PDB file of C-alpha atoms and ligand atoms in Angstrom:
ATOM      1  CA  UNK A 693      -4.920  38.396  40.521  1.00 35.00           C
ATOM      2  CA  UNK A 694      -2.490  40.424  38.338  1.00 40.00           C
ATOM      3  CA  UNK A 695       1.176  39.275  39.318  1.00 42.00           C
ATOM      4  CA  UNK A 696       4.714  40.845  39.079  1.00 47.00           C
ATOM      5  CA  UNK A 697       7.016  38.581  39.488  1.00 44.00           C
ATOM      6  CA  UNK A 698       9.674  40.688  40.263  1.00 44.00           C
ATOM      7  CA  UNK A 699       7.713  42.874  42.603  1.00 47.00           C
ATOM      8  CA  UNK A 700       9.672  43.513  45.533  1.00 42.00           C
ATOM      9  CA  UNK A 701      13.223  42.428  44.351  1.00 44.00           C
ATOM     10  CA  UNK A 702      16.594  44.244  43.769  1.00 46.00           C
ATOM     11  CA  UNK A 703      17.363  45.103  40.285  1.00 62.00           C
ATOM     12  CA  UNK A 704      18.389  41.575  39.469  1.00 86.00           C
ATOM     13  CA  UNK A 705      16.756  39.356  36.713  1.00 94.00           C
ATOM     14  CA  UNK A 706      13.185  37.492  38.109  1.00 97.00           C
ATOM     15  CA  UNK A 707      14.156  33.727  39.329  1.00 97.00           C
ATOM     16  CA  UNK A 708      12.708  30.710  37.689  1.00 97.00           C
ATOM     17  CA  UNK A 709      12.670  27.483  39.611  1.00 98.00           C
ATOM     18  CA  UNK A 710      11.417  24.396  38.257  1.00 97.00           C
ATOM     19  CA  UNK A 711      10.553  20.773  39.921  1.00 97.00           C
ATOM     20  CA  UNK A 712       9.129  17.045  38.551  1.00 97.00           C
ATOM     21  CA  UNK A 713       7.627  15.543  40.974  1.00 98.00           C
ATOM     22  CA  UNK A 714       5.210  11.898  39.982  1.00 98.00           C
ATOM     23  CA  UNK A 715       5.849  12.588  36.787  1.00 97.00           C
ATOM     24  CA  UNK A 716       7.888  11.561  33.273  1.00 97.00           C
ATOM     25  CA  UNK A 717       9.961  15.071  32.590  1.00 97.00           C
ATOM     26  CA  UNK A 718       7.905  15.593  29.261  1.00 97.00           C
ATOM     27  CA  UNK A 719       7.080  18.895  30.537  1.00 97.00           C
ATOM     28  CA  UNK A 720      10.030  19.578  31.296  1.00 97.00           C
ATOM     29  CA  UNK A 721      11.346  18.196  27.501  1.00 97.00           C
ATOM     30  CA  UNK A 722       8.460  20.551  26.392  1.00 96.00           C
ATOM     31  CA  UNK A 723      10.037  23.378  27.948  1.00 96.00           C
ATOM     32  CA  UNK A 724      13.464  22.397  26.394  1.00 96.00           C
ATOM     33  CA  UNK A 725      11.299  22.388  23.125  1.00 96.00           C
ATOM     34  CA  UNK A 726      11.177  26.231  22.973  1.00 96.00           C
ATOM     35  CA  UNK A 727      14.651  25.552  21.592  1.00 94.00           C
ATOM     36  CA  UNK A 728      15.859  29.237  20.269  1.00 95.00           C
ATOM     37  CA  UNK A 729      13.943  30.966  22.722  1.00 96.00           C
ATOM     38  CA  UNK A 730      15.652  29.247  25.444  1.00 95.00           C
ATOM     39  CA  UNK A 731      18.929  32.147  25.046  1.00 95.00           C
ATOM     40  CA  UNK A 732      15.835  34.155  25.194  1.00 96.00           C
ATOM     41  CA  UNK A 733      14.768  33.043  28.293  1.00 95.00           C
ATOM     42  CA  UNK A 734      18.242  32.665  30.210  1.00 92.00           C
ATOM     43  CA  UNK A 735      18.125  36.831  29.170  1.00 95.00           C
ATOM     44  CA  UNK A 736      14.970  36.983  31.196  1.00 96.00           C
ATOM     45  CA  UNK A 737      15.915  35.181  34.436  1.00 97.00           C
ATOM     46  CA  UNK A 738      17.987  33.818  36.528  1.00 96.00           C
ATOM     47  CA  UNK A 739      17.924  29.825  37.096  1.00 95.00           C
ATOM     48  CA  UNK A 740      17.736  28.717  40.254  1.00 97.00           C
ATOM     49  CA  UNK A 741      16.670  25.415  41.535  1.00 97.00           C
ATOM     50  CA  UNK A 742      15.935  23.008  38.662  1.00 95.00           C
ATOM     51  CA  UNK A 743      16.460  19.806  37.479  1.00 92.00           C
ATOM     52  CA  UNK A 744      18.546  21.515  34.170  1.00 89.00           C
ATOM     53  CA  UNK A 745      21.403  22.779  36.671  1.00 90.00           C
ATOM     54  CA  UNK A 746      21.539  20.749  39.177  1.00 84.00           C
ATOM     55  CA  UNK A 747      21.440  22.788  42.424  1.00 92.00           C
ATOM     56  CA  UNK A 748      19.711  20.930  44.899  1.00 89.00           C
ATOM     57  CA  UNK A 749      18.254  23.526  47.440  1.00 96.00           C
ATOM     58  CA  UNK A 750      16.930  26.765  47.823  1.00 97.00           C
ATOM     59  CA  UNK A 751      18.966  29.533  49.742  1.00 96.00           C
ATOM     60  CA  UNK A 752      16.858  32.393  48.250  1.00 96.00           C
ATOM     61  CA  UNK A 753      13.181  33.538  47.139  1.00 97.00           C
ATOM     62  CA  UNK A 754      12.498  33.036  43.819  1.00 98.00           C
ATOM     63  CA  UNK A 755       9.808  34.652  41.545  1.00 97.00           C
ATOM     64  CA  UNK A 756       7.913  31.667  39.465  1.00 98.00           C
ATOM     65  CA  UNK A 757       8.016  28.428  39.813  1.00 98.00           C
ATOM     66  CA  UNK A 758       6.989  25.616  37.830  1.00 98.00           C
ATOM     67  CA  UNK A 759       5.577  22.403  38.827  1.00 98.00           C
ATOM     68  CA  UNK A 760       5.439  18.811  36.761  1.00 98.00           C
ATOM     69  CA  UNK A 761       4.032  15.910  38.628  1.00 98.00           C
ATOM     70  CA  UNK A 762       1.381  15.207  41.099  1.00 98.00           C
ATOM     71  CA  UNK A 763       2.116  14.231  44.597  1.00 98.00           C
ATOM     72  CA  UNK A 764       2.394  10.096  44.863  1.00 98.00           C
ATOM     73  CA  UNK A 765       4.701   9.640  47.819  1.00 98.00           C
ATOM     74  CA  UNK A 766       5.979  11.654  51.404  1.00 98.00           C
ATOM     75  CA  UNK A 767       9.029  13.107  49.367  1.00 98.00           C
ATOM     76  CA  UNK A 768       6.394  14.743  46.812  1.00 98.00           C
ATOM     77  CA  UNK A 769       4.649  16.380  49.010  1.00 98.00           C
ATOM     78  CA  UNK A 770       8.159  17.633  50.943  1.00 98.00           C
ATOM     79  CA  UNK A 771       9.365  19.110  47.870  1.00 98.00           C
ATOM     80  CA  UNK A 772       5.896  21.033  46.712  1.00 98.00           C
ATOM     81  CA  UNK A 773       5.594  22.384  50.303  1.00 98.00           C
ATOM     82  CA  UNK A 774       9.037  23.677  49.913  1.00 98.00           C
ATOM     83  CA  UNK A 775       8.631  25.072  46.215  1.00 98.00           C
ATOM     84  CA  UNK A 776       5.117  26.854  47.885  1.00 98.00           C
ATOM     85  CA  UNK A 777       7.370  28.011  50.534  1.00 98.00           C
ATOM     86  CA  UNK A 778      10.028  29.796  47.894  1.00 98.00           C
ATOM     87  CA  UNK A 779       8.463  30.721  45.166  1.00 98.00           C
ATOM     88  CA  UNK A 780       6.239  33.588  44.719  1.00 97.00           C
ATOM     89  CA  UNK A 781       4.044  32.638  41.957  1.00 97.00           C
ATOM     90  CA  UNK A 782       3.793  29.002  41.998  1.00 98.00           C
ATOM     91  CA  UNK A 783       2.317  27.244  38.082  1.00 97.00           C
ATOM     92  CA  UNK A 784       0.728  24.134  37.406  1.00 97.00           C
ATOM     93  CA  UNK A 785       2.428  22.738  34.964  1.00 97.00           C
ATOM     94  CA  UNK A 786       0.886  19.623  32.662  1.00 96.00           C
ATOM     95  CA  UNK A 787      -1.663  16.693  33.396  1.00 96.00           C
ATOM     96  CA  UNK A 788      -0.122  15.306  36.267  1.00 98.00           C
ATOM     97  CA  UNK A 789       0.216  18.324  38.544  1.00 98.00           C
ATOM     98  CA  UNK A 790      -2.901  19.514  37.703  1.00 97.00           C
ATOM     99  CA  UNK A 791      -4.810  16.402  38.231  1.00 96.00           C
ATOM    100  CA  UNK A 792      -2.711  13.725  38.608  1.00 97.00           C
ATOM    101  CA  UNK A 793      -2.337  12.217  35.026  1.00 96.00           C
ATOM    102  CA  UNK A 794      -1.471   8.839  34.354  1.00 96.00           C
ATOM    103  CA  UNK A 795      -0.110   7.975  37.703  1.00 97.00           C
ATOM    104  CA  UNK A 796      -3.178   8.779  39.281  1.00 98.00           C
ATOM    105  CA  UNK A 797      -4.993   5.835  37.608  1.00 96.00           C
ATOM    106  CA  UNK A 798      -3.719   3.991  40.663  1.00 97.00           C
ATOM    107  CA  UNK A 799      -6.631   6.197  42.722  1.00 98.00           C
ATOM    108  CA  UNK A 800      -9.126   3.282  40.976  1.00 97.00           C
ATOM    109  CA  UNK A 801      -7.473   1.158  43.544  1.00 97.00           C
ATOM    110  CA  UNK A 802      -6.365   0.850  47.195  1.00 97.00           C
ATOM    111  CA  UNK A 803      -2.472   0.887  47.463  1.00 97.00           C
ATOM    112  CA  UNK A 804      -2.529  -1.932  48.785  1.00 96.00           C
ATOM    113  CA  UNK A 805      -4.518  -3.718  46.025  1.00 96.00           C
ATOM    114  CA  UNK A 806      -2.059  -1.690  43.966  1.00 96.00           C
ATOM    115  CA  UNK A 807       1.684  -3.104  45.359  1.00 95.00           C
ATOM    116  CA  UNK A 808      -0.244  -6.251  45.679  1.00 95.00           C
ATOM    117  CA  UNK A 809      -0.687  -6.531  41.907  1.00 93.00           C
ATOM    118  CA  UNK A 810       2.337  -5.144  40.828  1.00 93.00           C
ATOM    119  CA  UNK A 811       4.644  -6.833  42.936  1.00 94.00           C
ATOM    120  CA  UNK A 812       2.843 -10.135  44.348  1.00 95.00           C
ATOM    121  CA  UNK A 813      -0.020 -11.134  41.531  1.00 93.00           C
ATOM    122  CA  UNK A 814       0.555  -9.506  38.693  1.00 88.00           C
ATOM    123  CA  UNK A 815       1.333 -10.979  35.319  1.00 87.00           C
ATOM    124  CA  UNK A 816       4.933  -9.813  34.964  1.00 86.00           C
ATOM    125  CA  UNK A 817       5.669 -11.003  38.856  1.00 86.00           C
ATOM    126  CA  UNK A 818       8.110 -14.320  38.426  1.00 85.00           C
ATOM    127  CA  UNK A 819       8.520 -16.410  41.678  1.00 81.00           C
ATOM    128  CA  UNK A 820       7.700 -15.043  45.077  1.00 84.00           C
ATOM    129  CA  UNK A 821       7.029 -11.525  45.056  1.00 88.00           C
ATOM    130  CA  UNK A 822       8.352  -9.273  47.866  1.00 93.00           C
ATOM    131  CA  UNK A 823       6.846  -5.506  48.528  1.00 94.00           C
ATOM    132  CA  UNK A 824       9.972  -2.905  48.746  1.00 93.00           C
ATOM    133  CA  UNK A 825       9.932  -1.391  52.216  1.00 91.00           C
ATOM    134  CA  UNK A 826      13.491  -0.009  52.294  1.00 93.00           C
ATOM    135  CA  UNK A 827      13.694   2.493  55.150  1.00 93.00           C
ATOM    136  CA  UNK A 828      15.127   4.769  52.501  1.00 94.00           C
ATOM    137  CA  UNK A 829      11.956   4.613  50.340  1.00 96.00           C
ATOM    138  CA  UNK A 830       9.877   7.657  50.626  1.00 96.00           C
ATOM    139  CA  UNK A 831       6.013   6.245  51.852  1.00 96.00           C
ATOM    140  CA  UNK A 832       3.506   6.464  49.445  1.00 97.00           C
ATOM    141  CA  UNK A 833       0.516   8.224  49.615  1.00 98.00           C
ATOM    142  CA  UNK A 834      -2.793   6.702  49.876  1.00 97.00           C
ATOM    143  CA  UNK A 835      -3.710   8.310  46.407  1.00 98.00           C
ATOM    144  CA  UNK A 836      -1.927  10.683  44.138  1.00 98.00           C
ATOM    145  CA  UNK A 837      -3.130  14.007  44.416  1.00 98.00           C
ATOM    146  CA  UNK A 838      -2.504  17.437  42.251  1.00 98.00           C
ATOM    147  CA  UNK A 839      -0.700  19.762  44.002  1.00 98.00           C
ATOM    148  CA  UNK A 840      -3.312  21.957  44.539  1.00 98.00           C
ATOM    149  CA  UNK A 841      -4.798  19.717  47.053  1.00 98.00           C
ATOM    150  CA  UNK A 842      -1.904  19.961  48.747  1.00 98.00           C
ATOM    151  CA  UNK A 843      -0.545  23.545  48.250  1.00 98.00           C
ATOM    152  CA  UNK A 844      -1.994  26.700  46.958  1.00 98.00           C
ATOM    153  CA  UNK A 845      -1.454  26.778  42.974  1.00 98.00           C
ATOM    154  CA  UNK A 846      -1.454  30.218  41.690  1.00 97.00           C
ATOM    155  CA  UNK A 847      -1.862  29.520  37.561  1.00 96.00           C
ATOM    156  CA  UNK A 848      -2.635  25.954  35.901  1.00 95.00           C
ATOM    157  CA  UNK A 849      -1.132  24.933  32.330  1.00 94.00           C
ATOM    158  CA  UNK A 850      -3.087  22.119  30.780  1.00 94.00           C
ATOM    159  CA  UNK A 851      -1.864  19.633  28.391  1.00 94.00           C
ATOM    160  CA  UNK A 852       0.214  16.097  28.544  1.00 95.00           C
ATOM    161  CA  UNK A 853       2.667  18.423  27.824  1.00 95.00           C
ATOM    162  CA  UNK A 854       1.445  21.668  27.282  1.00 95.00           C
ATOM    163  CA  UNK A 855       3.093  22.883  24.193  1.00 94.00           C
ATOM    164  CA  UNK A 856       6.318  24.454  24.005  1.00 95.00           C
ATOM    165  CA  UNK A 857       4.921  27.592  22.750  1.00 95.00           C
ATOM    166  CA  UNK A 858       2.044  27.607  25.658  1.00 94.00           C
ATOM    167  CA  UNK A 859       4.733  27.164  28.156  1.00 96.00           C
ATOM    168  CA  UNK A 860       6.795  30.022  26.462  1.00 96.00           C
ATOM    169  CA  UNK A 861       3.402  32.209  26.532  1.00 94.00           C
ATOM    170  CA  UNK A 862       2.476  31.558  29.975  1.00 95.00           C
ATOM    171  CA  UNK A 863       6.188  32.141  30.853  1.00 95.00           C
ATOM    172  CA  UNK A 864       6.741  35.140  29.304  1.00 95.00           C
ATOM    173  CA  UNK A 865       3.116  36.953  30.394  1.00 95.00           C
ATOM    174  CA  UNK A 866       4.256  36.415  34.073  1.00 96.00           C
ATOM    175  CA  UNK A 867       7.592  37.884  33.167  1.00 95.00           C
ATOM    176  CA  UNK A 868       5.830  41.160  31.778  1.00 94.00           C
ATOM    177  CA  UNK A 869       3.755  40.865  34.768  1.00 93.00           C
ATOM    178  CA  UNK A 870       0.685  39.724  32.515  1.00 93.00           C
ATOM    179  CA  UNK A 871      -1.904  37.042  33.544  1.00 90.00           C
ATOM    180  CA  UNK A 872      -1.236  34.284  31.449  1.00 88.00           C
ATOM    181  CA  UNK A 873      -3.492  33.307  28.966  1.00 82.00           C
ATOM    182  CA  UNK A 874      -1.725  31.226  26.504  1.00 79.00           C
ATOM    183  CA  UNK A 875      -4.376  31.131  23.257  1.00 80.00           C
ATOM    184  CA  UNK A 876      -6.924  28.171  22.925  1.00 81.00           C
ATOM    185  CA  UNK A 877      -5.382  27.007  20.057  1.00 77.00           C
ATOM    186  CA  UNK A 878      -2.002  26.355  22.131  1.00 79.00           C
ATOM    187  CA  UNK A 879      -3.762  24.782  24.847  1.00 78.00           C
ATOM    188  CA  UNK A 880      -4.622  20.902  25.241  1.00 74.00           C
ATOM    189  CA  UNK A 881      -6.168  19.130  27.730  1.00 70.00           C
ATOM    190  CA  UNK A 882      -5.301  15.627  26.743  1.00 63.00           C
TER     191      UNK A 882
HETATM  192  S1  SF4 B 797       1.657  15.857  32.099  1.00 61.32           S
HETATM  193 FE1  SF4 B 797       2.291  14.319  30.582  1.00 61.32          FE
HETATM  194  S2  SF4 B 797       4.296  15.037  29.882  1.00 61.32           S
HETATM  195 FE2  SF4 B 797       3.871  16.129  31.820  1.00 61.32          FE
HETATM  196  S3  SF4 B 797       4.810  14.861  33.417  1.00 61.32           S
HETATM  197 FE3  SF4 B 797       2.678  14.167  33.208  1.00 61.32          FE
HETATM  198  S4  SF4 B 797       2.748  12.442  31.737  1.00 61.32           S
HETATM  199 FE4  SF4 B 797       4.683  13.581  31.561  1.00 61.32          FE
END
């Protein structure tokens, strides 16, 4: 599927949305990494909901949106469901949103074989252990899952990060209303 981003908008820059999710922000550091480029890319679009300005909802469409983190918890879920819901082309961005990375190495366990040992048995727990269960925690899931098991993904960017310059290619083919096919020598799937 060949996508404009901008397809169907007023004559206003394309919107870019990002959102972490169970996951460490080093996507998110790799997309600060295109350093120069970045006036480049503020020329392109508009920034809307992301964690580099600070607005905290959506009160618009927007035309990509980028993804970091797999779904671990209730909240997760709530805020790829809501991305889906906004954005128009919606990227898989890095290990963990694409299949869960390094928090998903809880899925060897149960979760409850999982709080057990982190917070009751395991080797750093001093004293009596207690299991958080503050009404204000958001639940976790039963497994971490990539986001497109929970929402439809339109474009996947491999890599723990993907490069800078993969993120800037896959970035800027959508914003010329390319498929994006970064190079194989920018992509990693570590
Ligand atoms: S893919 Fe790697 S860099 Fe990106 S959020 Fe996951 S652990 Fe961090």
């Amino acid at each position: 599927m060949l996508v404009t981003p901008n397809a169907g908008l007023a004559e206003s820059k394309p919107r870019l949305a990002t959102c972490s999710l169970c996951g460490c922000f080093g996507c998110h550091m790799s997309l600060l990494d295109i350093d120069a480029r970045l006036i480049e890319l503020i020329e392109l679009v508009d920034l809307d909901l992301c964690p580099l300005d600070d607005k905290k909802a959506f009160d618009r469409p927007v035309d990509i949106g980028l993804v970091e983190g797999g779904c671990a918890n209730e909240l997760n879920v709530r805020v790829l469901q809501d991305f889906r819901a906004h954005c128009r082309v919606l990227v898989s961005v890095g290990a963990c949103a694409i299949n869960g990375g390094v928090p998903a190495m809880r899925n060897l366990v149960t979760l409850r074989e999982c709080l057990e040992s982190v917070y009751l048995t395991g080797p750093i727990v001093e004293g009596p252990g207690v299991i958080p269960n503050g009404e204000d925690l958001p639940l976790l899931l039963d497994r971490v899952y990539p986001c497109h098991e929970v929402v439809r993904i339109d474009y996947f960017l491999p890599g723990c990060p993907p490069s800078a310059d993969a993120i800037w290619e896959g970035l800027t083919a959508l914003l010329a209303g390319r498929e994006p096919a970064p190079p194989y020598q920018l992509l990693k799937y570590e």
